[in-house]
Structures are given as C-alpha cells and as structure tokens.
PDB file of N, CA and C in Angstrom:
ATOM      1  N   UNK A  11       6.033  -1.467  16.132  1.00  0.00           N
ATOM      2  CA  UNK A  11       5.792  -2.343  16.579  1.00  0.00           C
ATOM      3  C   UNK A  11       6.014  -3.950  15.873  1.00  0.00           C
ATOM      4  N   UNK A  12       5.818  -4.878  16.317  1.00  0.00           N
ATOM      5  CA  UNK A  12       6.499  -6.258  15.901  1.00  0.00           C
ATOM      6  C   UNK A  12       4.565  -6.355  14.873  1.00  0.00           C
ATOM      7  N   UNK A  13       4.910  -7.238  14.315  1.00  0.00           N
ATOM      8  CA  UNK A  13       4.090  -7.821  13.169  1.00  0.00           C
ATOM      9  C   UNK A  13       3.075  -8.678  14.000  1.00  0.00           C
ATOM     10  N   UNK A  14       3.749  -9.669  14.819  1.00  0.00           N
ATOM     11  CA  UNK A  14       2.738 -10.422  15.905  1.00  0.00           C
ATOM     12  C   UNK A  14       2.215  -9.092  17.041  1.00  0.00           C
ATOM     13  N   UNK A  15       2.357  -8.733  17.341  1.00  0.00           N
ATOM     14  CA  UNK A  15       1.593  -7.446  18.188  1.00  0.00           C
ATOM     15  C   UNK A  15       0.778  -6.613  17.844  1.00  0.00           C
ATOM     16  N   UNK A  16       0.787  -6.619  15.926  1.00  0.00           N
ATOM     17  CA  UNK A  16       0.072  -5.317  15.325  1.00  0.00           C
ATOM     18  C   UNK A  16      -1.425  -6.418  14.598  1.00  0.00           C
ATOM     19  N   UNK A  17      -0.875  -7.906  14.629  1.00  0.00           N
ATOM     20  CA  UNK A  17      -2.161  -8.888  14.185  1.00  0.00           C
ATOM     21  C   UNK A  17      -2.876  -8.673  15.647  1.00  0.00           C
ATOM     22  N   UNK A  18      -2.422  -9.163  17.017  1.00  0.00           N
ATOM     23  CA  UNK A  18      -3.031  -9.188  18.067  1.00  0.00           C
ATOM     24  C   UNK A  18      -4.139  -7.512  18.286  1.00  0.00           C
ATOM     25  N   UNK A  19      -3.517  -6.748  18.208  1.00  0.00           N
ATOM     26  CA  UNK A  19      -3.708  -5.411  18.134  1.00  0.00           C
ATOM     27  C   UNK A  19      -5.416  -5.248  16.998  1.00  0.00           C
ATOM     28  N   UNK A  20      -5.131  -5.851  16.194  1.00  0.00           N
ATOM     29  CA  UNK A  20      -6.064  -5.714  14.962  1.00  0.00           C
ATOM     30  C   UNK A  20      -7.042  -6.766  15.437  1.00  0.00           C
ATOM     31  N   UNK A  21      -6.892  -8.207  15.782  1.00  0.00           N
ATOM     32  CA  UNK A  21      -7.857  -8.806  16.422  1.00  0.00           C
ATOM     33  C   UNK A  21      -8.677  -8.326  17.885  1.00  0.00           C
ATOM     34  N   UNK A  22      -8.021  -7.610  18.193  1.00  0.00           N
ATOM     35  CA  UNK A  22      -8.756  -7.116  19.545  1.00  0.00           C
ATOM     36  C   UNK A  22      -9.664  -5.579  18.744  1.00  0.00           C
ATOM     37  N   UNK A  23      -9.284  -4.898  18.402  1.00  0.00           N
ATOM     38  CA  UNK A  23      -9.964  -3.813  17.688  1.00  0.00           C
ATOM     39  C   UNK A  23     -11.130  -4.026  16.759  1.00  0.00           C
ATOM     40  N   UNK A  24     -11.138  -5.490  16.647  1.00  0.00           N
ATOM     41  CA  UNK A  24     -12.006  -5.503  15.680  1.00  0.00           C
ATOM     42  C   UNK A  24     -13.041  -6.115  16.974  1.00  0.00           C
ATOM     43  N   UNK A  25     -13.035  -7.032  18.065  1.00  0.00           N
ATOM     44  CA  UNK A  25     -13.705  -7.799  18.521  1.00  0.00           C
ATOM     45  C   UNK A  25     -14.668  -7.226  18.724  1.00  0.00           C
ATOM     46  N   UNK A  26     -14.845  -5.574  19.113  1.00  0.00           N
ATOM     47  CA  UNK A  26     -15.592  -4.400  20.029  1.00  0.00           C
ATOM     48  C   UNK A  26     -17.103  -4.714  18.809  1.00  0.00           C
ATOM     49  N   UNK A  27     -17.346  -5.560  17.630  1.00  0.00           N
ATOM     50  CA  UNK A  27     -18.412  -6.116  16.989  1.00  0.00           C
ATOM     51  C   UNK A  27     -18.953  -4.533  16.214  1.00  0.00           C
ATOM     52  N   UNK A  28     -17.806  -3.893  16.083  1.00  0.00           N
ATOM     53  CA  UNK A  28     -18.489  -2.254  15.457  1.00  0.00           C
ATOM     54  C   UNK A  28     -17.869  -2.613  13.742  1.00  0.00           C
ATOM     55  N   UNK A  29     -17.832  -2.340  12.922  1.00  0.00           N
ATOM     56  CA  UNK A  29     -16.951  -2.023  11.436  1.00  0.00           C
ATOM     57  C   UNK A  29     -16.201  -1.121  11.889  1.00  0.00           C
ATOM     58  N   UNK A  30     -15.181  -1.197  11.485  1.00  0.00           N
ATOM     59  CA  UNK A  30     -13.177  -0.744  11.753  1.00  0.00           C
ATOM     60  C   UNK A  30     -12.696  -0.153  10.166  1.00  0.00           C
ATOM     61  N   UNK A  31     -12.680   0.749   9.994  1.00  0.00           N
ATOM     62  CA  UNK A  31     -12.275   0.825   8.858  1.00  0.00           C
ATOM     63  C   UNK A  31     -10.335   0.906   8.599  1.00  0.00           C
ATOM     64  N   UNK A  32      -9.886  -0.061   7.580  1.00  0.00           N
ATOM     65  CA  UNK A  32      -8.517   0.344   7.675  1.00  0.00           C
ATOM     66  C   UNK A  32      -7.926   1.484   7.892  1.00  0.00           C
ATOM     67  N   UNK A  33      -8.409   2.104   7.676  1.00  0.00           N
ATOM     68  CA  UNK A  33      -7.897   3.927   7.918  1.00  0.00           C
ATOM     69  C   UNK A  33      -7.669   4.060   8.997  1.00  0.00           C
ATOM     70  N   UNK A  34      -8.532   3.601   9.815  1.00  0.00           N
ATOM     71  CA  UNK A  34      -8.831   3.902  11.766  1.00  0.00           C
ATOM     72  C   UNK A  34      -8.042   3.047  12.298  1.00  0.00           C
ATOM     73  N   UNK A  35      -7.321   1.985  12.040  1.00  0.00           N
ATOM     74  CA  UNK A  35      -6.364   1.363  12.157  1.00  0.00           C
ATOM     75  C   UNK A  35      -5.455   1.091  11.928  1.00  0.00           C
ATOM     76  N   UNK A  36      -5.023   1.643  11.128  1.00  0.00           N
ATOM     77  CA  UNK A  36      -3.489   2.004  10.128  1.00  0.00           C
ATOM     78  C   UNK A  36      -3.326   3.343  11.011  1.00  0.00           C
ATOM     79  N   UNK A  37      -4.077   4.711  11.437  1.00  0.00           N
ATOM     80  CA  UNK A  37      -4.019   5.852  12.188  1.00  0.00           C
ATOM     81  C   UNK A  37      -3.402   5.225  13.253  1.00  0.00           C
ATOM     82  N   UNK A  38      -4.037   4.174  14.140  1.00  0.00           N
ATOM     83  CA  UNK A  38      -4.119   3.614  15.366  1.00  0.00           C
ATOM     84  C   UNK A  38      -3.017   2.914  15.691  1.00  0.00           C
ATOM     85  N   UNK A  39      -2.541   2.327  14.813  1.00  0.00           N
ATOM     86  CA  UNK A  39      -1.538   1.875  15.115  1.00  0.00           C
ATOM     87  C   UNK A  39      -0.481   1.381  13.699  1.00  0.00           C
ATOM     88  N   UNK A  40      -0.199   3.039  13.806  1.00  0.00           N
ATOM     89  CA  UNK A  40       0.816   3.610  13.103  1.00  0.00           C
ATOM     90  C   UNK A  40       1.225   3.223  11.656  1.00  0.00           C
ATOM     91  N   UNK A  41       0.478   2.623  10.764  1.00  0.00           N
ATOM     92  CA  UNK A  41       1.203   2.011   9.702  1.00  0.00           C
ATOM     93  C   UNK A  41      -0.023   2.559   8.530  1.00  0.00           C
ATOM     94  N   UNK A  42       0.479   2.348   7.369  1.00  0.00           N
ATOM     95  CA  UNK A  42       0.210   2.831   6.167  1.00  0.00           C
ATOM     96  C   UNK A  42      -1.272   1.098   6.054  1.00  0.00           C
ATOM     97  N   UNK A  43      -2.587   1.913   5.468  1.00  0.00           N
ATOM     98  CA  UNK A  43      -3.764   1.310   5.251  1.00  0.00           C
ATOM     99  C   UNK A  43      -3.144  -0.095   4.422  1.00  0.00           C
ATOM    100  N   UNK A  44      -2.194   0.116   3.851  1.00  0.00           N
ATOM    101  CA  UNK A  44      -1.942  -1.371   2.946  1.00  0.00           C
ATOM    102  C   UNK A  44      -1.307  -2.216   3.464  1.00  0.00           C
ATOM    103  N   UNK A  45      -0.545  -1.945   4.548  1.00  0.00           N
ATOM    104  CA  UNK A  45      -0.479  -2.817   5.805  1.00  0.00           C
ATOM    105  C   UNK A  45      -1.063  -3.592   6.196  1.00  0.00           C
ATOM    106  N   UNK A  46      -2.280  -2.838   6.539  1.00  0.00           N
ATOM    107  CA  UNK A  46      -3.956  -3.147   7.489  1.00  0.00           C
ATOM    108  C   UNK A  46      -4.330  -3.669   6.182  1.00  0.00           C
ATOM    109  N   UNK A  47      -4.206  -4.102   5.318  1.00  0.00           N
ATOM    110  CA  UNK A  47      -5.098  -4.850   4.677  1.00  0.00           C
ATOM    111  C   UNK A  47      -4.502  -6.003   3.813  1.00  0.00           C
ATOM    112  N   UNK A  48      -3.060  -5.815   3.908  1.00  0.00           N
ATOM    113  CA  UNK A  48      -1.666  -6.761   3.520  1.00  0.00           C
ATOM    114  C   UNK A  48      -2.494  -7.714   4.977  1.00  0.00           C
ATOM    115  N   UNK A  49      -2.419  -7.529   6.406  1.00  0.00           N
ATOM    116  CA  UNK A  49      -2.797  -8.166   7.265  1.00  0.00           C
ATOM    117  C   UNK A  49      -3.798  -8.523   7.543  1.00  0.00           C
ATOM    118  N   UNK A  50      -5.286  -7.724   7.291  1.00  0.00           N
ATOM    119  CA  UNK A  50      -6.685  -8.774   7.098  1.00  0.00           C
ATOM    120  C   UNK A  50      -6.543  -9.857   6.740  1.00  0.00           C
ATOM    121  N   UNK A  51      -5.645  -9.836   5.075  1.00  0.00           N
ATOM    122  CA  UNK A  51      -6.089 -10.658   4.417  1.00  0.00           C
ATOM    123  C   UNK A  51      -5.220 -11.613   4.628  1.00  0.00           C
ATOM    124  N   UNK A  52      -3.869 -12.076   5.530  1.00  0.00           N
ATOM    125  CA  UNK A  52      -3.294 -12.590   6.260  1.00  0.00           C
ATOM    126  C   UNK A  52      -4.354 -13.331   7.333  1.00  0.00           C
ATOM    127  N   UNK A  53      -4.909 -12.265   8.144  1.00  0.00           N
ATOM    128  CA  UNK A  53      -6.129 -12.788   9.194  1.00  0.00           C
ATOM    129  C   UNK A  53      -6.957 -14.144   8.790  1.00  0.00           C
ATOM    130  N   UNK A  54      -7.736 -12.958   7.205  1.00  0.00           N
ATOM    131  CA  UNK A  54      -8.364 -14.169   6.882  1.00  0.00           C
ATOM    132  C   UNK A  54      -8.511 -15.102   6.644  1.00  0.00           C
ATOM    133  N   UNK A  55      -7.415 -15.605   5.612  1.00  0.00           N
ATOM    134  CA  UNK A  55      -6.835 -16.704   5.470  1.00  0.00           C
ATOM    135  C   UNK A  55      -6.168 -17.728   5.916  1.00  0.00           C
ATOM    136  N   UNK A  56      -5.707 -17.118   7.625  1.00  0.00           N
ATOM    137  CA  UNK A  56      -5.627 -17.943   8.696  1.00  0.00           C
ATOM    138  C   UNK A  56      -6.792 -18.572   9.155  1.00  0.00           C
ATOM    139  N   UNK A  57      -8.244 -18.307   9.169  1.00  0.00           N
ATOM    140  CA  UNK A  57      -9.526 -18.529   9.474  1.00  0.00           C
ATOM    141  C   UNK A  57      -9.977 -17.967  10.567  1.00  0.00           C
ATOM    142  N   UNK A  58      -9.229 -16.549  10.960  1.00  0.00           N
ATOM    143  CA  UNK A  58      -9.493 -15.787  11.798  1.00  0.00           C
ATOM    144  C   UNK A  58     -11.099 -15.021  11.519  1.00  0.00           C
ATOM    145  N   UNK A  59     -12.495 -15.761  12.203  1.00  0.00           N
ATOM    146  CA  UNK A  59     -13.834 -15.100  11.615  1.00  0.00           C
ATOM    147  C   UNK A  59     -13.875 -13.521  11.344  1.00  0.00           C
ATOM    148  N   UNK A  60     -13.036 -13.170  10.081  1.00  0.00           N
ATOM    149  CA  UNK A  60     -13.151 -12.165   9.400  1.00  0.00           C
ATOM    150  C   UNK A  60     -14.285 -11.209   8.177  1.00  0.00           C
ATOM    151  N   UNK A  61     -14.768 -10.328   8.630  1.00  0.00           N
ATOM    152  CA  UNK A  61     -15.919 -10.030   7.589  1.00  0.00           C
ATOM    153  C   UNK A  61     -15.634  -8.459   7.313  1.00  0.00           C
ATOM    154  N   UNK A  62     -15.846  -8.194   5.942  1.00  0.00           N
ATOM    155  CA  UNK A  62     -15.366  -7.446   4.870  1.00  0.00           C
ATOM    156  C   UNK A  62     -14.277  -6.798   4.126  1.00  0.00           C
ATOM    157  N   UNK A  63     -14.127  -5.924   3.407  1.00  0.00           N
ATOM    158  CA  UNK A  63     -13.589  -5.935   2.256  1.00  0.00           C
ATOM    159  C   UNK A  63     -13.705  -4.156   2.636  1.00  0.00           C
ATOM    160  N   UNK A  64     -12.139  -4.324   1.874  1.00  0.00           N
ATOM    161  CA  UNK A  64     -11.216  -3.361   1.793  1.00  0.00           C
ATOM    162  C   UNK A  64     -12.280  -1.856   0.813  1.00  0.00           C
ATOM    163  N   UNK A  65     -11.733  -0.681   1.736  1.00  0.00           N
ATOM    164  CA  UNK A  65     -12.819   0.673   1.554  1.00  0.00           C
ATOM    165  C   UNK A  65     -13.868   0.410   1.859  1.00  0.00           C
ATOM    166  N   UNK A  66     -14.367  -0.644   2.585  1.00  0.00           N
ATOM    167  CA  UNK A  66     -15.787  -0.729   3.688  1.00  0.00           C
ATOM    168  C   UNK A  66     -15.289  -0.470   4.783  1.00  0.00           C
ATOM    169  N   UNK A  67     -14.867  -1.371   5.235  1.00  0.00           N
ATOM    170  CA  UNK A  67     -14.440  -1.752   6.838  1.00  0.00           C
ATOM    171  C   UNK A  67     -14.524  -3.643   6.960  1.00  0.00           C
ATOM    172  N   UNK A  68     -14.194  -3.538   8.092  1.00  0.00           N
ATOM    173  CA  UNK A  68     -14.255  -4.946   8.308  1.00  0.00           C
ATOM    174  C   UNK A  68     -14.643  -5.091  10.350  1.00  0.00           C
ATOM    175  N   UNK A  69     -15.398  -6.419  10.664  1.00  0.00           N
ATOM    176  CA  UNK A  69     -15.609  -6.713  11.230  1.00  0.00           C
ATOM    177  C   UNK A  69     -15.730  -7.974  11.844  1.00  0.00           C
ATOM    178  N   UNK A  70     -15.669  -8.781  13.638  1.00  0.00           N
ATOM    179  CA  UNK A  70     -15.422 -10.091  13.632  1.00  0.00           C
ATOM    180  C   UNK A  70     -16.490 -10.282  13.309  1.00  0.00           C
ATOM    181  N   UNK A  71     -17.020 -11.643  13.355  1.00  0.00           N
ATOM    182  CA  UNK A  71     -18.373 -12.423  13.599  1.00  0.00           C
ATOM    183  C   UNK A  71     -18.285 -12.627  15.031  1.00  0.00           C
ATOM    184  N   UNK A  72     -20.058 -12.474  15.435  1.00  0.00           N
ATOM    185  CA  UNK A  72     -20.145 -12.820  17.022  1.00  0.00           C
ATOM    186  C   UNK A  72     -19.246 -14.078  17.152  1.00  0.00           C
ATOM    187  N   UNK A  73     -19.304 -14.103  18.860  1.00  0.00           N
ATOM    188  CA  UNK A  73     -18.989 -15.643  18.982  1.00  0.00           C
ATOM    189  C   UNK A  73     -17.424 -16.259  19.063  1.00  0.00           C
ATOM    190  N   UNK A  74     -16.833 -15.050  18.290  1.00  0.00           N
ATOM    191  CA  UNK A  74     -15.330 -15.518  18.381  1.00  0.00           C
ATOM    192  C   UNK A  74     -14.815 -15.380  19.447  1.00  0.00           C
ATOM    193  N   UNK A  75     -13.774 -16.602  20.505  1.00  0.00           N
ATOM    194  CA  UNK A  75     -13.429 -16.280  21.274  1.00  0.00           C
ATOM    195  C   UNK A  75     -12.480 -15.067  21.374  1.00  0.00           C
ATOM    196  N   UNK A  76     -12.109 -14.965  22.705  1.00  0.00           N
ATOM    197  CA  UNK A  76     -11.627 -14.217  23.155  1.00  0.00           C
ATOM    198  C   UNK A  76      -9.730 -14.109  23.045  1.00  0.00           C
ATOM    199  N   UNK A  77      -8.639 -13.897  22.685  1.00  0.00           N
ATOM    200  CA  UNK A  77      -7.413 -14.277  22.489  1.00  0.00           C
ATOM    201  C   UNK A  77      -7.111 -14.774  23.814  1.00  0.00           C
ATOM    202  N   UNK A  78      -6.411 -16.023  24.296  1.00  0.00           N
ATOM    203  CA  UNK A  78      -5.518 -16.835  25.528  1.00  0.00           C
ATOM    204  C   UNK A  78      -4.692 -16.937  25.420  1.00  0.00           C
ATOM    205  N   UNK A  79      -3.921 -15.842  25.061  1.00  0.00           N
ATOM    206  CA  UNK A  79      -2.570 -15.655  25.526  1.00  0.00           C
ATOM    207  C   UNK A  79      -2.062 -14.287  24.412  1.00  0.00           C
ATOM    208  N   UNK A  80      -0.964 -13.504  25.370  1.00  0.00           N
ATOM    209  CA  UNK A  80       0.237 -12.862  25.413  1.00  0.00           C
ATOM    210  C   UNK A  80       0.721 -13.041  23.606  1.00  0.00           C
ATOM    211  N   UNK A  81       0.526 -12.031  23.163  1.00  0.00           N
ATOM    212  CA  UNK A  81       1.730 -12.731  21.513  1.00  0.00           C
ATOM    213  C   UNK A  81       2.448 -12.986  21.655  1.00  0.00           C
ATOM    214  N   UNK A  82       3.396 -11.567  22.729  1.00  0.00           N
ATOM    215  CA  UNK A  82       4.745 -12.329  23.175  1.00  0.00           C
ATOM    216  C   UNK A  82       4.941 -14.072  23.815  1.00  0.00           C
ATOM    217  N   UNK A  83       3.938 -14.410  24.116  1.00  0.00           N
ATOM    218  CA  UNK A  83       4.261 -16.046  24.495  1.00  0.00           C
ATOM    219  C   UNK A  83       3.339 -16.492  23.719  1.00  0.00           C
ATOM    220  N   UNK A  84       2.955 -16.315  22.311  1.00  0.00           N
ATOM    221  CA  UNK A  84       2.156 -17.295  21.667  1.00  0.00           C
ATOM    222  C   UNK A  84       2.378 -18.695  21.562  1.00  0.00           C
ATOM    223  N   UNK A  85       1.822 -19.557  21.790  1.00  0.00           N
ATOM    224  CA  UNK A  85       1.989 -21.099  21.867  1.00  0.00           C
ATOM    225  C   UNK A  85       1.684 -22.103  20.570  1.00  0.00           C
ATOM    226  N   UNK A  86       1.565 -23.171  20.068  1.00  0.00           N
ATOM    227  CA  UNK A  86       0.656 -23.766  19.251  1.00  0.00           C
ATOM    228  C   UNK A  86      -0.626 -23.928  19.746  1.00  0.00           C
ATOM    229  N   UNK A  87      -0.636 -24.679  21.121  1.00  0.00           N
ATOM    230  CA  UNK A  87      -2.277 -24.497  20.942  1.00  0.00           C
ATOM    231  C   UNK A  87      -3.284 -23.687  21.368  1.00  0.00           C
ATOM    232  N   UNK A  88      -2.498 -22.035  21.673  1.00  0.00           N
ATOM    233  CA  UNK A  88      -3.337 -20.851  22.302  1.00  0.00           C
ATOM    234  C   UNK A  88      -3.608 -20.381  20.977  1.00  0.00           C
ATOM    235  N   UNK A  89      -2.371 -20.382  19.967  1.00  0.00           N
ATOM    236  CA  UNK A  89      -2.648 -19.795  18.548  1.00  0.00           C
ATOM    237  C   UNK A  89      -4.081 -20.611  18.085  1.00  0.00           C
ATOM    238  N   UNK A  90      -3.797 -22.138  17.422  1.00  0.00           N
ATOM    239  CA  UNK A  90      -4.927 -22.980  17.222  1.00  0.00           C
ATOM    240  C   UNK A  90      -6.308 -22.068  17.942  1.00  0.00           C
ATOM    241  N   UNK A  91      -6.329 -22.440  18.777  1.00  0.00           N
ATOM    242  CA  UNK A  91      -7.402 -21.737  19.549  1.00  0.00           C
ATOM    243  C   UNK A  91      -7.576 -21.177  19.125  1.00  0.00           C
ATOM    244  N   UNK A  92      -7.079 -20.058  18.857  1.00  0.00           N
ATOM    245  CA  UNK A  92      -7.973 -18.737  18.512  1.00  0.00           C
ATOM    246  C   UNK A  92      -7.788 -18.255  17.227  1.00  0.00           C
ATOM    247  N   UNK A  93      -7.408 -19.800  15.739  1.00  0.00           N
ATOM    248  CA  UNK A  93      -7.651 -19.295  14.609  1.00  0.00           C
ATOM    249  C   UNK A  93      -6.172 -18.441  14.114  1.00  0.00           C
ATOM    250  N   UNK A  94      -5.160 -18.829  14.623  1.00  0.00           N
ATOM    251  CA  UNK A  94      -4.002 -18.658  14.242  1.00  0.00           C
ATOM    252  C   UNK A  94      -2.905 -19.420  13.762  1.00  0.00           C
ATOM    253  N   UNK A  95      -2.418 -18.750  12.782  1.00  0.00           N
ATOM    254  CA  UNK A  95      -1.191 -19.806  12.750  1.00  0.00           C
ATOM    255  C   UNK A  95      -0.174 -19.372  13.167  1.00  0.00           C
ATOM    256  N   UNK A  96       0.862 -20.079  13.723  1.00  0.00           N
ATOM    257  CA  UNK A  96       1.819 -19.875  14.966  1.00  0.00           C
ATOM    258  C   UNK A  96       3.242 -19.224  13.800  1.00  0.00           C
ATOM    259  N   UNK A  97       3.573 -19.837  12.654  1.00  0.00           N
ATOM    260  CA  UNK A  97       4.324 -19.409  11.411  1.00  0.00           C
ATOM    261  C   UNK A  97       3.916 -18.143  10.907  1.00  0.00           C
ATOM    262  N   UNK A  98       2.590 -17.661  10.878  1.00  0.00           N
ATOM    263  CA  UNK A  98       2.244 -16.581  10.693  1.00  0.00           C
ATOM    264  C   UNK A  98       2.458 -15.998  11.476  1.00  0.00           C
ATOM    265  N   UNK A  99       1.938 -15.630  12.742  1.00  0.00           N
ATOM    266  CA  UNK A  99       2.079 -15.219  13.608  1.00  0.00           C
ATOM    267  C   UNK A  99       3.927 -14.513  14.147  1.00  0.00           C
ATOM    268  N   UNK A 100       4.487 -15.581  14.446  1.00  0.00           N
ATOM    269  CA  UNK A 100       5.760 -15.249  13.863  1.00  0.00           C
ATOM    270  C   UNK A 100       6.732 -14.134  12.988  1.00  0.00           C
ATOM    271  N   UNK A 101       6.567 -14.391  11.877  1.00  0.00           N
ATOM    272  CA  UNK A 101       7.548 -14.026  11.460  1.00  0.00           C
ATOM    273  C   UNK A 101       6.743 -12.404  10.498  1.00  0.00           C
TER     274      UNK A 101
END
C-alpha cells in the first residue's frame, strides 16, 4: 500500500469517533506499529486534528470535515482543505 493511501485510511479510521490504537491500525493496514506512530506524528504535524498518544490510542476531534478527494487524485486545494500537506502525501 502506498503511503498516501495508508494516511488516507488512517484518517478514515479515526473519523469513526472512537479511540483507535496503533496496534489495531497496524493490523488492519498490515504495517508495523512503529510505522503507525510515524504516520500519526506526520498527520498531527500537518495539522490534522488528531488527539492521543503512543500506547494509549488516537481519535479525531469532532467537527473534522470528511476528505473530499480520492488519495490517488490528491490536488493542492483539496488536500489543504483537509489539513494535509501535498508534499507529505505524495512522498
């Protein structure tokens, strides 16, 4: 799975309003927990409204708008609207 797709899937999982652990995300996305921790740090650093910490779990603050684009067709405006940095998504 491409990194952009994985970040998109993480955001989708967090939008459920429930606490999600890195272990659960790593199992669902078939990557290591360490990869999830790095991805979460990048998402938080990019301004995605995520709360939580390693070892406890993560959730998205209420009121976050749904992603308006498919990660395969990510463009500058739609990514900025969703709080994602295009450079980070595409790499």
